[in-house]
Tab-separated table of C-alpha atoms in Angstrom:
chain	number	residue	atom	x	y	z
A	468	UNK	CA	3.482	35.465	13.587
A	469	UNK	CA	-0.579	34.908	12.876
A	470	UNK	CA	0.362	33.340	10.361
A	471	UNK	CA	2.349	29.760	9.356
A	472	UNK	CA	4.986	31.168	7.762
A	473	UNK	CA	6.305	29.768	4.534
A	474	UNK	CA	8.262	26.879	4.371
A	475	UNK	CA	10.586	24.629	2.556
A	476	UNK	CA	8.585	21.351	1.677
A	477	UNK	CA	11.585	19.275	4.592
A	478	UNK	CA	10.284	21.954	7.051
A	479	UNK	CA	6.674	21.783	6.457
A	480	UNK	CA	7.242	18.118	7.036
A	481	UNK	CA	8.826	18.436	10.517
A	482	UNK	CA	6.567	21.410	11.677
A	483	UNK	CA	3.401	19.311	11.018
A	484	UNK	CA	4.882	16.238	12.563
A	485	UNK	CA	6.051	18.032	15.556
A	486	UNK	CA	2.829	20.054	15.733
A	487	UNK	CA	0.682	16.879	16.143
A	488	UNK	CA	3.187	15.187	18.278
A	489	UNK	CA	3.334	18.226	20.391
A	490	UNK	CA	-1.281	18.497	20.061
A	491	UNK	CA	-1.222	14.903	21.405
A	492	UNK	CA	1.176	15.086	24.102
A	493	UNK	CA	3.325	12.356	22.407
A	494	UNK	CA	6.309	14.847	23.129
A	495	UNK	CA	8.457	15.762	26.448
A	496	UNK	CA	9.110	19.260	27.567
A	497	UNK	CA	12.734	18.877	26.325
A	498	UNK	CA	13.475	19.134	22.381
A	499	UNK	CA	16.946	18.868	20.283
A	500	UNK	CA	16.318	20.638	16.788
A	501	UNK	CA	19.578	19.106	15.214
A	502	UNK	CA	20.867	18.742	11.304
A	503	UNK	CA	23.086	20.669	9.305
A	504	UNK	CA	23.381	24.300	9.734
A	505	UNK	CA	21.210	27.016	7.387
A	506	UNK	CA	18.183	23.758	7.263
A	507	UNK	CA	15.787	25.663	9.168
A	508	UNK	CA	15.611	24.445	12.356
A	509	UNK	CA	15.184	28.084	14.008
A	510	UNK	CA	12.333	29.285	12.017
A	511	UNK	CA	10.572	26.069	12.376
A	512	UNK	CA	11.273	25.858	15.808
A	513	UNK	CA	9.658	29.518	16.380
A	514	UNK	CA	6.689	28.477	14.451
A	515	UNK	CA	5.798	25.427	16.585
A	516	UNK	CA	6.366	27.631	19.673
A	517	UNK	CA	4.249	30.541	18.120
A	518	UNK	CA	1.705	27.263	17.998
A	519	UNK	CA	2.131	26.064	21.800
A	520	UNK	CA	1.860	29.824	22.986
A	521	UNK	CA	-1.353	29.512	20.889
A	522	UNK	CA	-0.363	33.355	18.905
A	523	UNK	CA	-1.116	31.980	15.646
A	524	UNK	CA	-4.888	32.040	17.352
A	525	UNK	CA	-4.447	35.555	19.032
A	526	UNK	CA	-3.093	38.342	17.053
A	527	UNK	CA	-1.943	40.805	19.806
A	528	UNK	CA	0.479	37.980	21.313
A	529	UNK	CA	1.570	37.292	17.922
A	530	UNK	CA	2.402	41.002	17.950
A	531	UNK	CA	3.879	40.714	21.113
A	532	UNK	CA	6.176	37.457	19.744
A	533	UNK	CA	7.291	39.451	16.750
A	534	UNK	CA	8.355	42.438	18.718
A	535	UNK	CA	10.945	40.347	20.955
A	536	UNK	CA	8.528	41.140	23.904
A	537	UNK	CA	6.230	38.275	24.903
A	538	UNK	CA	6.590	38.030	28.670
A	539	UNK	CA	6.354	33.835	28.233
A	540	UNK	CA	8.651	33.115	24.821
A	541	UNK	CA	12.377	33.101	26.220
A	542	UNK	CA	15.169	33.312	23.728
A	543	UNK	CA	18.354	32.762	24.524
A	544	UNK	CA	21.366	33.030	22.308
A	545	UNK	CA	24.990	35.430	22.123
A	546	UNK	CA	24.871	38.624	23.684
A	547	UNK	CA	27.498	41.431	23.590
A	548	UNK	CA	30.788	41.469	25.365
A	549	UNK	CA	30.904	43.646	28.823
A	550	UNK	CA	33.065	46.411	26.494
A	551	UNK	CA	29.883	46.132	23.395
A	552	UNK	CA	32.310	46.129	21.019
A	553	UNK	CA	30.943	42.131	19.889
A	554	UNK	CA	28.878	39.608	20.586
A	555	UNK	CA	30.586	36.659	22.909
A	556	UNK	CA	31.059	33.083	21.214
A	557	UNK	CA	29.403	30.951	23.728
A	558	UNK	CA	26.708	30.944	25.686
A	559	UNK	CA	27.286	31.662	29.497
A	560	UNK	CA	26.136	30.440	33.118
A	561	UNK	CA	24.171	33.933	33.766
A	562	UNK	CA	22.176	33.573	30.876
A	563	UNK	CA	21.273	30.066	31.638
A	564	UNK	CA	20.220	30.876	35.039
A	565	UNK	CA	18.280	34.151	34.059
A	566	UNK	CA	15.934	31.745	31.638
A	567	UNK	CA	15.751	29.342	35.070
A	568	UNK	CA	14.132	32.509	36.842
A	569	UNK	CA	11.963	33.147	34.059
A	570	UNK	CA	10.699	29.692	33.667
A	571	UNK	CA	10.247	29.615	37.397
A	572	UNK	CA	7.759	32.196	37.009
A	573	UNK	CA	4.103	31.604	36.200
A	574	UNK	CA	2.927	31.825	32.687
A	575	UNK	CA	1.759	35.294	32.247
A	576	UNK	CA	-0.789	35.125	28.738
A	577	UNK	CA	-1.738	30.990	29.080
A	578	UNK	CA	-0.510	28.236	30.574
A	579	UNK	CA	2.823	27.521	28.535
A	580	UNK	CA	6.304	29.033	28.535
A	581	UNK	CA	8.524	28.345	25.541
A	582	UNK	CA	12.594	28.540	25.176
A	583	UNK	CA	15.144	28.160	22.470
A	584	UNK	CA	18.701	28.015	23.148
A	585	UNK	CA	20.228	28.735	20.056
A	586	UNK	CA	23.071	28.352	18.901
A	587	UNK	CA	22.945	25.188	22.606
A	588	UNK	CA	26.052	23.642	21.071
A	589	UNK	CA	27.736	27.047	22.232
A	590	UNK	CA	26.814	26.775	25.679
A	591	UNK	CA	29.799	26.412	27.586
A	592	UNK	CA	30.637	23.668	30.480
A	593	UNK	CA	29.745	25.641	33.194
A	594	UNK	CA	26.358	27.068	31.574
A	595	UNK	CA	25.473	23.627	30.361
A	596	UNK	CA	25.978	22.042	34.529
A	597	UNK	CA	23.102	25.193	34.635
A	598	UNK	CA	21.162	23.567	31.795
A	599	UNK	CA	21.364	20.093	32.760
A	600	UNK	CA	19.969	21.056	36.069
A	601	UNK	CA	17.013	22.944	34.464
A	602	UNK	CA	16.324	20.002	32.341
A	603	UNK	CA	15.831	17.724	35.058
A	604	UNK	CA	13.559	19.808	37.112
A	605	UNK	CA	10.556	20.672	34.686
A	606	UNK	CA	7.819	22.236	35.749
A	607	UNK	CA	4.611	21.723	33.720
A	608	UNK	CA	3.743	23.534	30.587
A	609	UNK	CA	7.063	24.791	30.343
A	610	UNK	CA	8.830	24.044	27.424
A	611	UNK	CA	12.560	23.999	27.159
A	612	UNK	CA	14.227	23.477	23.435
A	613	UNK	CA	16.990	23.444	21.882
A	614	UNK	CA	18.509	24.500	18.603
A	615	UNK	CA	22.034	22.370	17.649
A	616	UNK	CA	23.952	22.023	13.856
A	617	UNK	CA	26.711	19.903	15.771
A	618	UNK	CA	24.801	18.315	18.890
A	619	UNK	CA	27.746	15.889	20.007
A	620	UNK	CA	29.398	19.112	21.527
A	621	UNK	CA	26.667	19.142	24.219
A	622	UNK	CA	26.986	16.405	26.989
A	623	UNK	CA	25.823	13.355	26.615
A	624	UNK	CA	23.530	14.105	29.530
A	625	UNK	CA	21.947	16.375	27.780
A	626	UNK	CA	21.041	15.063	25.039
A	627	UNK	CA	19.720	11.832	26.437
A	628	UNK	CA	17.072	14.594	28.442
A	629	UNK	CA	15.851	15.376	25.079
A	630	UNK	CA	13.594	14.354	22.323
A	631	UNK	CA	15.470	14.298	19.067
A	632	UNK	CA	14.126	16.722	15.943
A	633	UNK	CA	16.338	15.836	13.294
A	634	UNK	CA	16.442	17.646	10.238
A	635	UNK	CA	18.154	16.179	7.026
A	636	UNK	CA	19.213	16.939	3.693
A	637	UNK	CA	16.121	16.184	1.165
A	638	UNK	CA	15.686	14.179	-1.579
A	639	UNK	CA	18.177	15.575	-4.667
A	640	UNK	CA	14.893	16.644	-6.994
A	641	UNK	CA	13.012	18.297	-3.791
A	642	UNK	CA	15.929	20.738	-3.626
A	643	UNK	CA	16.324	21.644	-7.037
A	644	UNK	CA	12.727	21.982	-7.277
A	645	UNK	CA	13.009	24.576	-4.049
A	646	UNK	CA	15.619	26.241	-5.895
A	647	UNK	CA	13.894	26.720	-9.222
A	648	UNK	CA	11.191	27.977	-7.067
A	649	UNK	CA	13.160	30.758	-5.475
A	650	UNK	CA	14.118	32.001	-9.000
A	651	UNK	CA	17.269	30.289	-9.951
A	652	UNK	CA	18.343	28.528	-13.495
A	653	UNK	CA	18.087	25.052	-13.099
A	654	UNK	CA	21.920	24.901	-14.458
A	655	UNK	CA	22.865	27.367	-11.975
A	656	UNK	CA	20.765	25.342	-9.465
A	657	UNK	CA	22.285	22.125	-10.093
A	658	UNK	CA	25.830	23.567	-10.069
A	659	UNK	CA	25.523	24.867	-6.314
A	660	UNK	CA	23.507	22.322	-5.367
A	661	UNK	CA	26.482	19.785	-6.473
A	662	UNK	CA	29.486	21.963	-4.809
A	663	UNK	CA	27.423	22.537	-1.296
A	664	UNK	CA	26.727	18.141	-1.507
A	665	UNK	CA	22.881	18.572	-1.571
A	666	UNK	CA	22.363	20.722	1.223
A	667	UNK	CA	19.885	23.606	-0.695
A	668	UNK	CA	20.329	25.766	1.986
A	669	UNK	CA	23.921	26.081	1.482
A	670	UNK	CA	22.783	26.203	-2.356
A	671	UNK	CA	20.717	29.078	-1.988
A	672	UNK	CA	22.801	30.921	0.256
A	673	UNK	CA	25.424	30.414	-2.433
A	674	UNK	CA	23.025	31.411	-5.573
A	675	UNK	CA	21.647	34.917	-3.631
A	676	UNK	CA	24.916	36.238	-2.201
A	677	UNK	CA	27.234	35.203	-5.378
A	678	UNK	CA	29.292	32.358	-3.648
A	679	UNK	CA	29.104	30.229	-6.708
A	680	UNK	CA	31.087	33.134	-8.161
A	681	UNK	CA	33.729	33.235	-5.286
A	682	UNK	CA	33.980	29.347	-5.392
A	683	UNK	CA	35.169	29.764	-9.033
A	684	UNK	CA	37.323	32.410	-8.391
A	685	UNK	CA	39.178	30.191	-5.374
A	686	UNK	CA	39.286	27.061	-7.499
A	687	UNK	CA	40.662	29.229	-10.217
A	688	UNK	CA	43.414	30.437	-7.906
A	689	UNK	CA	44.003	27.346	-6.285
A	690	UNK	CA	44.890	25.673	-9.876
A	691	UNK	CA	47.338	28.791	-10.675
A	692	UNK	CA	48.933	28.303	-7.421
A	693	UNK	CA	49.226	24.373	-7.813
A	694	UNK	CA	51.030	24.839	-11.174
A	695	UNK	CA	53.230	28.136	-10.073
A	696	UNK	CA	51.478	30.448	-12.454
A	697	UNK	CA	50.423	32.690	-9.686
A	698	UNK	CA	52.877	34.162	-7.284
A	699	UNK	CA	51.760	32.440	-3.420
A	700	UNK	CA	52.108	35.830	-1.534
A	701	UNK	CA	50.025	38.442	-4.052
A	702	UNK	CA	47.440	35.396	-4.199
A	703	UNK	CA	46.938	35.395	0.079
A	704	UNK	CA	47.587	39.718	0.299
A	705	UNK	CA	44.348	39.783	-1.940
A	706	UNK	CA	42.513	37.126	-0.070
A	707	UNK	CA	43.369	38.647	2.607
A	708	UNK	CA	42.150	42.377	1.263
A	709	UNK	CA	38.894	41.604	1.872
A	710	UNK	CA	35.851	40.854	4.068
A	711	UNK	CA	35.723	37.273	2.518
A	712	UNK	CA	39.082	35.806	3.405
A	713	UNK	CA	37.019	33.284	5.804
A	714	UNK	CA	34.828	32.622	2.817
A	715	UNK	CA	37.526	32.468	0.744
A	716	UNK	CA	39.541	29.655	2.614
A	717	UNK	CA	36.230	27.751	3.288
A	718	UNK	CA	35.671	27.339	-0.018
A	719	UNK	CA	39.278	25.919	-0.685
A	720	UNK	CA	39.126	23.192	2.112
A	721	UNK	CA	35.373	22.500	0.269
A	722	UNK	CA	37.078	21.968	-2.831
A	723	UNK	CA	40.010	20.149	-1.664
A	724	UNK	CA	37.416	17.303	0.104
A	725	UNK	CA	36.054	16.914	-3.292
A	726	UNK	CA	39.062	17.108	-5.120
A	727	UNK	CA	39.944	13.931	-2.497
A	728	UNK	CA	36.672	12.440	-3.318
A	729	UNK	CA	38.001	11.474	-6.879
A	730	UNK	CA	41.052	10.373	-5.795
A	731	UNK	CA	42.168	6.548	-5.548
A	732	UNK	CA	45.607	6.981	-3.963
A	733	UNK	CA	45.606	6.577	-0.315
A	734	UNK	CA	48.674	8.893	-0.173
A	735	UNK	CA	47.379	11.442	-1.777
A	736	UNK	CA	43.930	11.550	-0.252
A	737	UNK	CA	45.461	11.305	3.007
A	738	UNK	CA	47.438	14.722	1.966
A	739	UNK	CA	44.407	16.509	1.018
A	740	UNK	CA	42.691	15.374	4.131
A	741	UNK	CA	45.072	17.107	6.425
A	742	UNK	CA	45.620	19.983	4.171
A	743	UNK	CA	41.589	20.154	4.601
A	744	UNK	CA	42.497	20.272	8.286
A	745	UNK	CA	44.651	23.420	8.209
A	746	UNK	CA	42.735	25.003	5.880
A	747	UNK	CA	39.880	24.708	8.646
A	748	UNK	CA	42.809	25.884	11.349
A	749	UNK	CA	43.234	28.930	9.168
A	750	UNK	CA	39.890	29.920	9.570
A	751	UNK	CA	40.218	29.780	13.015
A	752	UNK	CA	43.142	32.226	12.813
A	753	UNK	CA	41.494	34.305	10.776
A	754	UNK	CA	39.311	35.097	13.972
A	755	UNK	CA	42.390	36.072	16.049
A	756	UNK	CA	44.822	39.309	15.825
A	757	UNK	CA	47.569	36.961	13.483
A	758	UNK	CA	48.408	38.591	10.113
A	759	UNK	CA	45.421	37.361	7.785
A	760	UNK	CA	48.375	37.184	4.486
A	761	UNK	CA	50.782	35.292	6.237
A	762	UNK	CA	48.544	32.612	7.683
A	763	UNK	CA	46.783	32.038	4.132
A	764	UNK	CA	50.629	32.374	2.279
A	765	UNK	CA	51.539	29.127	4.542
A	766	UNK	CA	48.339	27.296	3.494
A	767	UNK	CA	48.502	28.192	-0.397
A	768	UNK	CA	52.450	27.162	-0.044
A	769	UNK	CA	51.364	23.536	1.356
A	770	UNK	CA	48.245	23.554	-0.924
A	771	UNK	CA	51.366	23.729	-3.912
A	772	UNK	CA	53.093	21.184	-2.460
A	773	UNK	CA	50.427	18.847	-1.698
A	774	UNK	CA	48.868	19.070	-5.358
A	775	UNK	CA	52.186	19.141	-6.996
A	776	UNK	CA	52.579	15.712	-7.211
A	777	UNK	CA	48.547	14.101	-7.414
């Protein structure tokens, strides 16, 4: 990490705001990197810590950073289950008190500490009483930060400890121009662009991995299950088959919020709406030991019945 890394044109424009903010002690030791997942937020929030641990100046702390081991950058995020089988969903109170130690300690290669709590809208109640009491008893040059795509889930004393980063969606041409840029037709570009509603990293991810492909395969099977050309239960077994059933259903509850987006009937978008709802619940299932074919054969069935008559 000698080196700036490259960024998005919205990123650049955060990281050098922040970085003079940060130069000219305009900013608090507590930060909220917020805005829609897959925007960035992480890597510029490593770069402007890279800058306050001053490695993009000294090359063997920068190797230090890259390597995981730099005794006074502090990352904190999901670690394994006791059985190592996973990684846990939320963040817990021994991590949060392990980074307390740590930023208890003095600064080993300057006279700054930097750490990101990422994903901090996973830190559970208990870990967050930890957090709250680390953010109110800062020590100096230690900087505390944290990473959020849904930042309402953290207390409201939390957040009102911290200085606001937001990161937004960019203007419509800046993202198609970032898109061209990483390679991709500016038909193609504009297509994905549309589905994900702007958001070019959602774009991108969509363009690289072929989810512009799956999309049109689900809205393809959606339509063949709304008219009862294709059967309901082979539809969700081969869904199901795969390692993208999650995918899969996300993009159906995408395209049923846009399908609603057209709409004029109050009844109708109100159906769609709380079809978009289970859809989301099925995703959530998906996650748990229920039969992955029989939770997505109940939401195709309602997603017939809902469409059937709009």
């Amino acid at each position: 990490m000698s080196a700036q890394p490259v960024f998005a044109p919205w990123q650049a424009r955060i990281f050098e705001q922040v970085r003079s903010a940060l130069d000219s002690g305009r900013l608090g030791h507590a930060l909220l990197f917020c805005g829609p997942a897959r925007l960035g937020k992480r890597a510029v929030a490593d770069a402007l810590a890279a800058h306050v641990l001053g490695l993009d100046r000294e090359v063997r702390s920068a190797q230090l950073l890259a390597a995981g081991t730099h005794p006074d950058f502090h990352a904190v995020s999901f670690v394994p289950t006791k059985d190592g089988t996973k990684l846990r969903t939320e963040i817990v109170i021994d991590q949060i008190r392990e980074l307390s130690a740590k930023l208890s300690l003095t600064p080993q290669y300057g006279s700054a500490q930097v750490a990101i709590v990422d994903p901090a809208d996973a830190v559970n109640t208990s870990a967050c009483n930890a957090l709250l009491k680390t953010l109110e008893e800062p020590q100096p040059g230690r900087h505390l930060w944290l990473v959020a795509a849904n930042p309402l889930r953290l207390p409201a004393t939390i957040r009102s400890r911290c200085q606001r980063i937001e990161f937004r969606l960019p203007p419509r041409e800046e993202a198609l121009v970032w898109l061209a840029g990483r390679g991709h037709r500016e038909a193609d570009a504009v297509e994905a662009l549309d589905a994900a509603r702007g958001h070019p990293g959602l774009a991108s991810e969509w363009l690289d991995g072929g989810g512009m492909a799956l999309r049109r395969e689900v809205a393809k099977d959606l339509a063949g299950v709304a008219k009862g050309d294709l059967p309901v239960v082979a539809t969700a077994q081969r869904w199901a088959g795969g390692e993208d059933a999650s995918e899969r259903v996300a993009h159906a509850a995408d395209l049923a919020l846009a399908r609603a987006s057209g709409l004029t009937d109050v009844a109708g978008i109100g159906k769609l709406a709380a079809w978009f709802d289970a859809a989301n619940r099925t995703r959530d299932l998906l996650r748990t030991t229920v039969r992955a074919d029989l939770a997505i054969a109940e939401l195709l069935l309602a997603w017939r019945g809902t469409v059937a008559r709009n």
